[in-house]
Tab-separated table of C-alpha atoms in Angstrom:
chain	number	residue	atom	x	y	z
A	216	UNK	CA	0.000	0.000	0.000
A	217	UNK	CA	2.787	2.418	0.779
A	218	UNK	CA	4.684	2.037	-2.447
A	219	UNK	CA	1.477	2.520	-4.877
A	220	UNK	CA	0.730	5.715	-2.213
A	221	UNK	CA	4.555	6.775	-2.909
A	222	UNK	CA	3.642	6.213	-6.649
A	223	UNK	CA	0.484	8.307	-6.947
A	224	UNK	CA	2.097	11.254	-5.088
A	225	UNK	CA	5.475	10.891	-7.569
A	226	UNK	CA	3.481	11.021	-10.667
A	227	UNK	CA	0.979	14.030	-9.114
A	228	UNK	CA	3.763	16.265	-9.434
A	229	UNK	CA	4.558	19.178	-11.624
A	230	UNK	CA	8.166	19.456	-12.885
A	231	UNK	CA	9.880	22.803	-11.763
A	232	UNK	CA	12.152	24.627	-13.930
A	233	UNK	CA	15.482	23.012	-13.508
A	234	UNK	CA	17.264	26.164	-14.492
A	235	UNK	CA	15.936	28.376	-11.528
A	236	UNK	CA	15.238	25.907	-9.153
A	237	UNK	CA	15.438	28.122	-5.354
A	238	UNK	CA	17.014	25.006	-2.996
A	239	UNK	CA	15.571	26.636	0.119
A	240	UNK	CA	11.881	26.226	-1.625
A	241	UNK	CA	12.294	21.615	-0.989
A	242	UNK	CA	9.972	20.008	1.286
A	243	UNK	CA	9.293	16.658	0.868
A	244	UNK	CA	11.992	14.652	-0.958
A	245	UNK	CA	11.474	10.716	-2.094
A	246	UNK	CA	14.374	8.179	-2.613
A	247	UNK	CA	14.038	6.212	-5.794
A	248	UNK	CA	16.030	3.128	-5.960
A	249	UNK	CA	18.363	2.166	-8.948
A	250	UNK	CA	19.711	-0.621	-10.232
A	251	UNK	CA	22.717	-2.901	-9.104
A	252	UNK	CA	25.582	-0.821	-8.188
A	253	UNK	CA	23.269	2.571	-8.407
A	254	UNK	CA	22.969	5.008	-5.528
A	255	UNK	CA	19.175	5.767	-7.127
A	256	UNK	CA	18.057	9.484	-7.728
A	257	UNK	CA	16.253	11.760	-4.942
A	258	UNK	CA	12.931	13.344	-6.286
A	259	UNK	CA	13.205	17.302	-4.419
A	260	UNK	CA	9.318	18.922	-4.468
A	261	UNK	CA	8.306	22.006	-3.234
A	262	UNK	CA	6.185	24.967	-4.414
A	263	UNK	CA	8.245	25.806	-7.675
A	264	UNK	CA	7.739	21.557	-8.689
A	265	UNK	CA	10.175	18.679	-8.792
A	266	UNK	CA	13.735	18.128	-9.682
A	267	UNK	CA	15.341	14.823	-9.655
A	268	UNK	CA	18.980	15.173	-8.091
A	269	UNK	CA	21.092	12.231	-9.069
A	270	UNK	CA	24.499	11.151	-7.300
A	271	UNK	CA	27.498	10.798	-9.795
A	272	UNK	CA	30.895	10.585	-9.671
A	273	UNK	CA	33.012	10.123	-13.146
A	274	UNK	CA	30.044	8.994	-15.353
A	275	UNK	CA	28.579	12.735	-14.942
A	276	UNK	CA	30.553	14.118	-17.897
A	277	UNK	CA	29.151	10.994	-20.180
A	278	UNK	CA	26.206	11.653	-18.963
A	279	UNK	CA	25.431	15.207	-19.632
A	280	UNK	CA	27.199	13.864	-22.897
A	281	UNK	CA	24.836	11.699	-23.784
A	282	UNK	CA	21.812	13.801	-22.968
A	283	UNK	CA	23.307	16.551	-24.962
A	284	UNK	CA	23.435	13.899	-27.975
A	285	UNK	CA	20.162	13.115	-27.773
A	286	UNK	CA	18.182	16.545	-27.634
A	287	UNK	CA	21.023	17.573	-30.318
A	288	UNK	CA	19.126	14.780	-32.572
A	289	UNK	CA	16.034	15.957	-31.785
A	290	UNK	CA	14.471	13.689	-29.358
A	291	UNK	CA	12.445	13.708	-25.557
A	292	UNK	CA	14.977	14.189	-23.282
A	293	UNK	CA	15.150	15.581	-19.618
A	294	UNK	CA	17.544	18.414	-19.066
A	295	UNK	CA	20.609	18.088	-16.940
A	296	UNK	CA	23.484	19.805	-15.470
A	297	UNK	CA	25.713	19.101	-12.903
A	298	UNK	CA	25.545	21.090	-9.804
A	299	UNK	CA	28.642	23.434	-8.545
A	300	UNK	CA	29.950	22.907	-4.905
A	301	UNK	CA	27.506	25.904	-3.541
A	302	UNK	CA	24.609	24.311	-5.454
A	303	UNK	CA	25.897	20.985	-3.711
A	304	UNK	CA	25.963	22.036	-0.131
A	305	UNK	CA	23.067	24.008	-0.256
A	306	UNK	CA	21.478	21.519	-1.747
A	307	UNK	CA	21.954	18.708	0.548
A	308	UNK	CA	21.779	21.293	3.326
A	309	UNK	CA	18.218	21.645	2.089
A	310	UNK	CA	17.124	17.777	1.613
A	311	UNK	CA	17.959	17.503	5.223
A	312	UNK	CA	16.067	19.699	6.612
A	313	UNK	CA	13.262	18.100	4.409
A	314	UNK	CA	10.607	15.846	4.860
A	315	UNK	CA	11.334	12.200	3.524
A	316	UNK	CA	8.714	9.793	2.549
A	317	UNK	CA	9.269	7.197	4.326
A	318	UNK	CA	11.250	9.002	6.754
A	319	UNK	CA	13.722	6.051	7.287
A	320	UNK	CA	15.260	7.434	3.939
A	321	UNK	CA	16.648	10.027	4.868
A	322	UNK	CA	19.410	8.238	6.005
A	323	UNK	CA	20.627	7.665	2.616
A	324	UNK	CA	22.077	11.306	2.477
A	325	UNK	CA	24.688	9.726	4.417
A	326	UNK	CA	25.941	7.764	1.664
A	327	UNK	CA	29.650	8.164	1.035
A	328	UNK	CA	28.797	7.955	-2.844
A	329	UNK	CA	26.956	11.463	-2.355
A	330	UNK	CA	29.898	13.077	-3.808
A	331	UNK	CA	28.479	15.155	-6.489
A	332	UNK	CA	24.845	15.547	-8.178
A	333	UNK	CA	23.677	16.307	-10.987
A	334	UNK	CA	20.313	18.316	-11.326
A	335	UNK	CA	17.984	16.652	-13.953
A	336	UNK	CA	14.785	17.911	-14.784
A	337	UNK	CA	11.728	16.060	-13.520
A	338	UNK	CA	9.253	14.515	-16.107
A	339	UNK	CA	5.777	14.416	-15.463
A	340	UNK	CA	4.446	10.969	-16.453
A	341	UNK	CA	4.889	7.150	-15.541
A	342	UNK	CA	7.277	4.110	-16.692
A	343	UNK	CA	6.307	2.801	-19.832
A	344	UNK	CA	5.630	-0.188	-17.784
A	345	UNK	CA	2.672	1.162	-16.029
A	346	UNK	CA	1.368	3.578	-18.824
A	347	UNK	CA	-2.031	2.967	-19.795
A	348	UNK	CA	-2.025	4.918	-22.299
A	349	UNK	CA	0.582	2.193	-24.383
A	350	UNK	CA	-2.025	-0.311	-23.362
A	351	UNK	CA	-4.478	1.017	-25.074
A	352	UNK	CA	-2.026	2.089	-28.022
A	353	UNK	CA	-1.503	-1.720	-28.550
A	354	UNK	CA	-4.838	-2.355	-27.880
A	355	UNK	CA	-6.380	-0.476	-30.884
A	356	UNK	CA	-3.463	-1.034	-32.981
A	357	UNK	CA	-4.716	-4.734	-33.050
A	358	UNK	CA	-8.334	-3.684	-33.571
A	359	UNK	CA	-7.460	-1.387	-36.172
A	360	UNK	CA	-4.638	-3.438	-37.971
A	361	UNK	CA	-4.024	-3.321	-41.624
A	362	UNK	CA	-6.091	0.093	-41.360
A	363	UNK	CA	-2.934	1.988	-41.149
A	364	UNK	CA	-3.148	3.029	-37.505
A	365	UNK	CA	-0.046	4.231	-36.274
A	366	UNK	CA	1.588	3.227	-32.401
A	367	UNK	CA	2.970	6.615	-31.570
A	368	UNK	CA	4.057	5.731	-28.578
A	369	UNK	CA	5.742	2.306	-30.436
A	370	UNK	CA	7.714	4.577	-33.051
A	371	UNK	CA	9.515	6.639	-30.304
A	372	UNK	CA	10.888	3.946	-28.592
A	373	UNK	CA	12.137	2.878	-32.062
A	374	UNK	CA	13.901	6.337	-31.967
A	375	UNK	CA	15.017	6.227	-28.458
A	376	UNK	CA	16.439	2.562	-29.563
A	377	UNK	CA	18.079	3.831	-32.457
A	378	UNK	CA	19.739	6.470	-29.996
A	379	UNK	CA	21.104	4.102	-27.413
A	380	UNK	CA	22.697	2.176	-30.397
A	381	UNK	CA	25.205	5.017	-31.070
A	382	UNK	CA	25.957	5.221	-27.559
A	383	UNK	CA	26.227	1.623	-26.947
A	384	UNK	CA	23.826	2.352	-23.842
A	385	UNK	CA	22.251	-1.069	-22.860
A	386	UNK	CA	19.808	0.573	-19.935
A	387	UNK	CA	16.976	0.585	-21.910
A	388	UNK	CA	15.222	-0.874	-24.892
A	389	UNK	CA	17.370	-4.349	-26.052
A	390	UNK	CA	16.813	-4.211	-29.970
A	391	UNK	CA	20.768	-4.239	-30.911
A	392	UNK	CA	21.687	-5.408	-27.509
A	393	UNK	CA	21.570	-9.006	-26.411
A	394	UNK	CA	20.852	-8.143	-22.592
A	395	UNK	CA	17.552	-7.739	-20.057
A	396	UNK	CA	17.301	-4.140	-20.751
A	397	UNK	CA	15.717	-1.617	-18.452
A	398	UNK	CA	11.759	-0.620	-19.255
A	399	UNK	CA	12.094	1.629	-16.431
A	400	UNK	CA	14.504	4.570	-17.773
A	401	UNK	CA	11.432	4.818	-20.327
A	402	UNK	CA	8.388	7.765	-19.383
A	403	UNK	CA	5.335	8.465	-21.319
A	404	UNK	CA	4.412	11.952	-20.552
A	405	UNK	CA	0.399	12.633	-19.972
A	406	UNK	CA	0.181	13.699	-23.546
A	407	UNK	CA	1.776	10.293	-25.115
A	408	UNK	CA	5.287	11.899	-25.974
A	409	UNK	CA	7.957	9.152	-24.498
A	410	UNK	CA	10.861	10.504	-22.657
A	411	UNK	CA	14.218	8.823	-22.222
A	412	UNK	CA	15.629	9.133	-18.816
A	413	UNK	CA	19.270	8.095	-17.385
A	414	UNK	CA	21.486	8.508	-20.685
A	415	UNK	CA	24.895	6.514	-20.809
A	416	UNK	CA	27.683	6.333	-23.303
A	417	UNK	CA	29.617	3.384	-22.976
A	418	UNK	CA	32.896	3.556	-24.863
A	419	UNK	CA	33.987	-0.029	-26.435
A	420	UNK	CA	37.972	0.683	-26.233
A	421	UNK	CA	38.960	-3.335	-27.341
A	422	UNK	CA	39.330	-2.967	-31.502
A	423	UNK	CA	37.683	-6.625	-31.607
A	424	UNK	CA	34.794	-5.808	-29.510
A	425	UNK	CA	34.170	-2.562	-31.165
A	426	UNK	CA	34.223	-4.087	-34.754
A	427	UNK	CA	31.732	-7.032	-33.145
A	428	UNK	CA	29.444	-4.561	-31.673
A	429	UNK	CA	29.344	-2.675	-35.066
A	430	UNK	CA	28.291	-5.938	-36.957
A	431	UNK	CA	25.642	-6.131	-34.406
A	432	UNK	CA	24.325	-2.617	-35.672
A	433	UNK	CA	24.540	-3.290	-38.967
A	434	UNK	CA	22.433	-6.464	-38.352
A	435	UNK	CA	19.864	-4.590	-36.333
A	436	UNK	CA	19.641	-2.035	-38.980
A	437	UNK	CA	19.011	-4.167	-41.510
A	438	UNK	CA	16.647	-5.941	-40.185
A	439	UNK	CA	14.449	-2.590	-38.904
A	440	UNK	CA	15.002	-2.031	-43.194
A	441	UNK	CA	13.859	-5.317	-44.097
A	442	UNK	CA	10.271	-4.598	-42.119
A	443	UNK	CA	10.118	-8.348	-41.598
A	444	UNK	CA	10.121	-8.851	-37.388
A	445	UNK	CA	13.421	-10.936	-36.786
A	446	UNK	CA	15.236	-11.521	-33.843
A	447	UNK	CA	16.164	-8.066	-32.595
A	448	UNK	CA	12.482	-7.369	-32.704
A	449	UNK	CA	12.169	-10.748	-31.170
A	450	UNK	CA	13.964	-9.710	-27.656
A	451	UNK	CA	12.043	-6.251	-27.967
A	452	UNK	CA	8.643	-8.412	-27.986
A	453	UNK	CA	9.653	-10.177	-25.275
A	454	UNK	CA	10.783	-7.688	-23.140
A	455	UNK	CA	7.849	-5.182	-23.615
A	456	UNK	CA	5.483	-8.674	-22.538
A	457	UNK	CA	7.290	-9.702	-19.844
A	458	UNK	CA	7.503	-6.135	-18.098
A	459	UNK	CA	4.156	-4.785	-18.869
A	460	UNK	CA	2.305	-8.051	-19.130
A	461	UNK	CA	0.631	-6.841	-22.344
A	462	UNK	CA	0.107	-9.054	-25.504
A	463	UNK	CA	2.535	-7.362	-27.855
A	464	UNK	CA	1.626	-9.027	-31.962
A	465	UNK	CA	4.256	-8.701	-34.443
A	466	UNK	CA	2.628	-6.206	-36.712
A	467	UNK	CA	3.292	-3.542	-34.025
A	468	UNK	CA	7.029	-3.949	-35.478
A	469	UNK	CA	6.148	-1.881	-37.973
A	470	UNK	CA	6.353	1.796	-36.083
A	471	UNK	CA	8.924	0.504	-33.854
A	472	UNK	CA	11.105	-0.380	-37.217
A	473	UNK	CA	9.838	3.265	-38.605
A	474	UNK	CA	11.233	5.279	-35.285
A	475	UNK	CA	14.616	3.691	-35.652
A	476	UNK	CA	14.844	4.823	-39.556
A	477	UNK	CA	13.562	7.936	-38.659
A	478	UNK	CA	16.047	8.544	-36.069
A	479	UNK	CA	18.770	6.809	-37.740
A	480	UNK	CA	18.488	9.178	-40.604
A	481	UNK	CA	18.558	12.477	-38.245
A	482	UNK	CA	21.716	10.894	-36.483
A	483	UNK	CA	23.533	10.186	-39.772
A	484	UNK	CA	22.548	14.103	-40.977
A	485	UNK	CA	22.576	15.786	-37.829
A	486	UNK	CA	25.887	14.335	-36.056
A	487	UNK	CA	28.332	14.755	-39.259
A	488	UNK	CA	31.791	13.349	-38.840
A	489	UNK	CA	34.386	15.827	-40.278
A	490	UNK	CA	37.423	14.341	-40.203
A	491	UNK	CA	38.560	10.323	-38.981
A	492	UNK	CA	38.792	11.877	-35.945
A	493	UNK	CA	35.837	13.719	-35.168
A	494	UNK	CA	37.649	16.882	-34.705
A	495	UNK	CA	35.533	19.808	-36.083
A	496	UNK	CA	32.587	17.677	-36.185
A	497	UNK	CA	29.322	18.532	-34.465
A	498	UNK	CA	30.342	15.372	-31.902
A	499	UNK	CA	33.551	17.188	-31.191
A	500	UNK	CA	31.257	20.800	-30.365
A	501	UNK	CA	28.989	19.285	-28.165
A	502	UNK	CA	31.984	17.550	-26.799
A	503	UNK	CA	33.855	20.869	-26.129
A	504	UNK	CA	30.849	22.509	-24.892
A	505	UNK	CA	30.720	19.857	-22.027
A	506	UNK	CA	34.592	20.579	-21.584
A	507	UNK	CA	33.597	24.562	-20.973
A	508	UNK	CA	30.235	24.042	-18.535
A	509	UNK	CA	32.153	21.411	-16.472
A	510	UNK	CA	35.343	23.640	-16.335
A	511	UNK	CA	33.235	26.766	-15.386
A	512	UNK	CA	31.255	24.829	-12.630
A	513	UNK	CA	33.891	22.403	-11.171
A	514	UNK	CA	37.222	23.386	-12.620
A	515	UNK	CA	39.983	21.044	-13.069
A	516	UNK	CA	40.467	18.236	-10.674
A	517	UNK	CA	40.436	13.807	-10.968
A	518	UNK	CA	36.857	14.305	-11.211
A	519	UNK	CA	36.556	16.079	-13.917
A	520	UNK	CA	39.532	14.473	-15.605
A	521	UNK	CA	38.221	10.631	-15.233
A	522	UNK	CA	34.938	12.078	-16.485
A	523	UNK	CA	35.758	14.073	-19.938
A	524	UNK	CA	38.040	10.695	-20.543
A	525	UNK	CA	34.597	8.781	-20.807
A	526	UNK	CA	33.535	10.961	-23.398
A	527	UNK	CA	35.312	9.338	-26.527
A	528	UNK	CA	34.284	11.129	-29.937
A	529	UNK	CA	36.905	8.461	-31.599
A	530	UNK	CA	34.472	5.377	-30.499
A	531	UNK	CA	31.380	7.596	-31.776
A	532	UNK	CA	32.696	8.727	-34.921
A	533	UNK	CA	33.858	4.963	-35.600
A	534	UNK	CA	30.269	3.719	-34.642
A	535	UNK	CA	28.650	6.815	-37.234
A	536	UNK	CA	31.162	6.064	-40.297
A	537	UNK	CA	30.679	1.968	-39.376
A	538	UNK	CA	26.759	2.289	-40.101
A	539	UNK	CA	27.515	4.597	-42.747
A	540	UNK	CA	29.603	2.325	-45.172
């Protein structure tokens, strides 16, 4: 009873503007577990709305990265920034002094990994997993089949997969990826548009692995060209019924195959590659623009350092000309 009460209240709230956000103005604050080996993200409401403040330590740089990637292409993606030392203690200073539901949270502000946050704007909907609204999308797309109704909802998480293949980000959708994926970094807003939360690049340095995981893409795409559901569509299928317990038919490959064209061909326009190594590229600007906010908020120290060395244009700009030939 307590955790569908916690989930009512979380997905009641109205997201706050992330820019602005007044740290003295928090209230109530909610823990939200992550996954193995995650510290989870606290969910900060008050009067302005919610912010989600997520603890980091190196994988902040790829992160902000990653998100940067994503809105650069042109899809649903929460804002994010990390936070500068003030922001930090007055931050925390706040959550303290806040009311936790349940209260025997709040002891997780004492967790040594609470080293650095970033701020990341709050998105007002639920986990694909307990959207409705895709149940009903799947619903009528059966009714309606051969009709030419369209899944919306289907078609961006096509694009959102066609996104996490670039970055080689395996927390999410597994279409390319032969892993259990994560439903939950997935929200459909109230008004249908699907958000991706929790971005990740994950940089293949081994020359063997990284020519094995670019057959993979090439596979994947192919088969999302081909229109015929195979067996990247296959794990997608089972995923999406396993986690939502909804009947998912095979003809609902078709906008899921559509989203990851669609997206595939703004990647391959949108994120040119200049030169074999990226340099000049618009990788390599969003890249340096990273280098500037993190150097004006944190300045130079290991934890900036380990972070901008997670953000490898080479492995992108291999990954964009690999699909490309």
């Amino acid at each position: 009873m307590e955790t569908q009460t916690k989930a009512e209240n979380i997905f009641q709230l109205k997201s706050a503007d992330a820019s602005n956000f007044e740290w003295e103005s928090i209230t109530k604050v909610w823990h939200i577990p992550g996954g193995l080996g995650s510290s989870g993200v606290f969910l900060a409401n008050g009067p302005q709305g919610a912010v989600v403040l997520k603890p980091v330590r190196s994988s902040a740089c790829s992160e902000v990265f990653a998100s940067r990637i994503a809105k650069h292409i042109g899809l649903q993606a929460p804002s994010i920034r990390i936070l500068s030392k003030d922001d930090y203690r007055a931050a925390m200073r706040s959550m303290r002094s806040s009311l936790f539901s349940p209260p025997g949270d709040k002891h997780r502000l004492q967790d040594q990994r609470l080293q650095e946050l970033l701020l990341i704007e709050y998105v007002a909907g639920v986990p694909l997993y307990l959207s409705q609204s895709f149940k009903a999308e799947l619903e009528k797309s059966t009714e309606n089949f051969g009709e030419g109704y369209d899944c919306v909802i289907l078609k961006q998480l096509g694009e959102i997969c066609a996104l996490d293949m670039l970055l080689n980000n395996m927390d999410r959708i597994p279409f390319a990826h032969k892993n259990e994926g994560n439903i939950s970094n997935v929200i459909v807003g109230h008004d249908n548009t699907v958000y991706a939360i929790d971005q990740a690049l994950m940089v293949i340095k081994n020359e063997n692995m990284r020519a094995g995981y670019c057959a993979a893409l090439k596979a994947a795409l192919a088969e999302a060209q081909s229109m015929q559901p195979g067996e990247c569509w296959g794990r997608v299928k089972k995923h999406l019924c396993e986690n939502t317990g909804i009947k998912v038919e095979d003809h609902c490959s078709q906008p899921f195959y559509r989203g990851i064209l669609d997206c595939h061909k703004k990647i391959t326009t949108r994120l040119d590659v200049s030169s074999s190594t990226g340099e000049g590229s618009s990788i390599d600007i969003i890249r340096k623009k990273v280098y500037s906010e993190f150097m004006a908020v944190r300045g130079p120290g290991p934890f900036f350092k380990e972070g901008m060395a997670c953000v490898d244009i080479d492995f992108l700009t291999h990954v964009l000309t690999s699909i490309l030939s």
